[in-house]
Amino acid sequence: MSAQTDALAENLRRLREAHGLSLSDLSARCGVAKATLFKIERSRTNPTLDTLVAIAETFAVTVASLITVPEHRTVEVLRAGEGEDISDEASTGHVLRSQVIGAGTLEIHAQRFHEGKVETSPSHGAGSREHVVVKSGSIEVGPVGHEVTLHEGDYATYAVDCTHRWQAVDGDATVWIFHTFPRAAAFSE
């Protein structure tokens, strides 16, 4: 086979193992037959574009990164202000990482909530949680009707299977938010 086929085999195996998935688990998630995935990991087939797209979407990576020889970096760095922009009127922020972990997904946000603005988020689905660490300022967070005020250095976690809200108190507040979702696809706000 080709260098791309070998790269795909290595990348698929690395991604699958890093996310704690068996071939059967991955097959169920991406809709690609287990036998096909087995052949891809052993460089025994050239998959179709549809197969590559299904695998890439499952791991939230590009098709190009699947067929490219991986860079073996030991540390991944995302500089301040980088990542997927999720800013709106109530907050400024970025998704820093979204990764399938076992049977679920972890998504990390760095956000600044603006004083005088309220952000209300819908349910992220059954079993979803938010873990919040306040970097600076103070903020009211939590399910509607059960909000708590957090201050710099505080941590809180709560289920987000219902409507929840964010409101900076006495100035802007900067937070780290770790979303955990029990399914493979992350919620997009």
XYZ file of C-alpha atoms in Angstrom, residues 57-137:
81
model
C -16.350 13.424 11.946
C -16.410 10.859 14.751
C -13.066 12.112 16.073
C -13.673 15.790 15.193
C -10.581 15.883 12.962
C -10.044 16.648 9.276
C -9.752 13.990 6.598
C -6.357 15.476 5.722
C -5.099 14.860 9.257
C -6.214 11.211 9.004
C -4.057 10.514 5.965
C -1.035 12.618 6.958
C 1.966 11.225 8.787
C 1.449 12.464 12.359
C 3.790 14.915 14.013
C 4.975 13.331 17.211
C 4.710 16.308 19.516
C 4.614 15.630 23.217
C 2.848 18.872 24.126
C -0.076 20.466 22.306
C -0.299 24.228 22.769
C -3.196 26.530 22.007
C -2.218 30.160 22.491
C -4.488 32.753 24.123
C -7.225 33.827 21.726
C -6.923 30.698 19.563
C -9.621 28.043 19.189
C -13.158 28.064 17.821
C -14.749 31.450 18.511
C -18.007 31.114 20.488
C -18.394 34.802 21.356
C -21.784 36.447 21.550
C -23.290 39.530 23.193
C -23.050 38.099 26.718
C -19.578 36.571 26.560
C -16.350 36.303 24.631
C -14.808 32.871 24.389
C -13.233 30.007 22.525
C -13.590 26.223 22.482
C -10.070 25.125 23.303
C -10.557 21.401 22.849
C -13.305 18.954 21.985
C -12.354 15.315 22.331
C -14.154 11.991 22.403
C -13.326 10.193 25.650
C -14.569 6.653 26.075
C -18.307 6.796 25.531
C -18.525 10.582 25.730
C -16.989 13.905 24.838
C -15.038 16.524 26.765
C -15.145 20.129 25.569
C -13.044 22.878 27.156
C -14.005 26.554 26.930
C -12.187 29.672 28.086
C -14.762 32.461 28.354
C -15.119 36.014 29.620
C -18.652 36.930 30.657
C -19.490 40.612 30.347
C -20.958 42.651 33.190
C -24.631 43.515 32.742
C -25.322 40.663 30.294
C -27.088 37.381 30.986
C -26.494 34.236 28.963
C -29.105 31.511 29.172
C -28.201 28.118 27.696
C -30.643 25.343 26.825
C -30.198 21.760 27.998
C -27.098 20.043 26.667
C -28.844 16.656 27.004
C -29.284 13.970 29.633
C -26.091 13.127 31.497
C -24.260 16.326 30.482
C -22.393 18.364 33.114
C -20.505 21.625 33.347
C -17.422 21.980 35.524
C -16.560 25.652 36.113
C -13.359 27.186 37.473
C -13.375 30.955 37.979
C -10.125 32.522 36.834
C -11.051 36.111 37.739
C -14.065 38.067 38.926
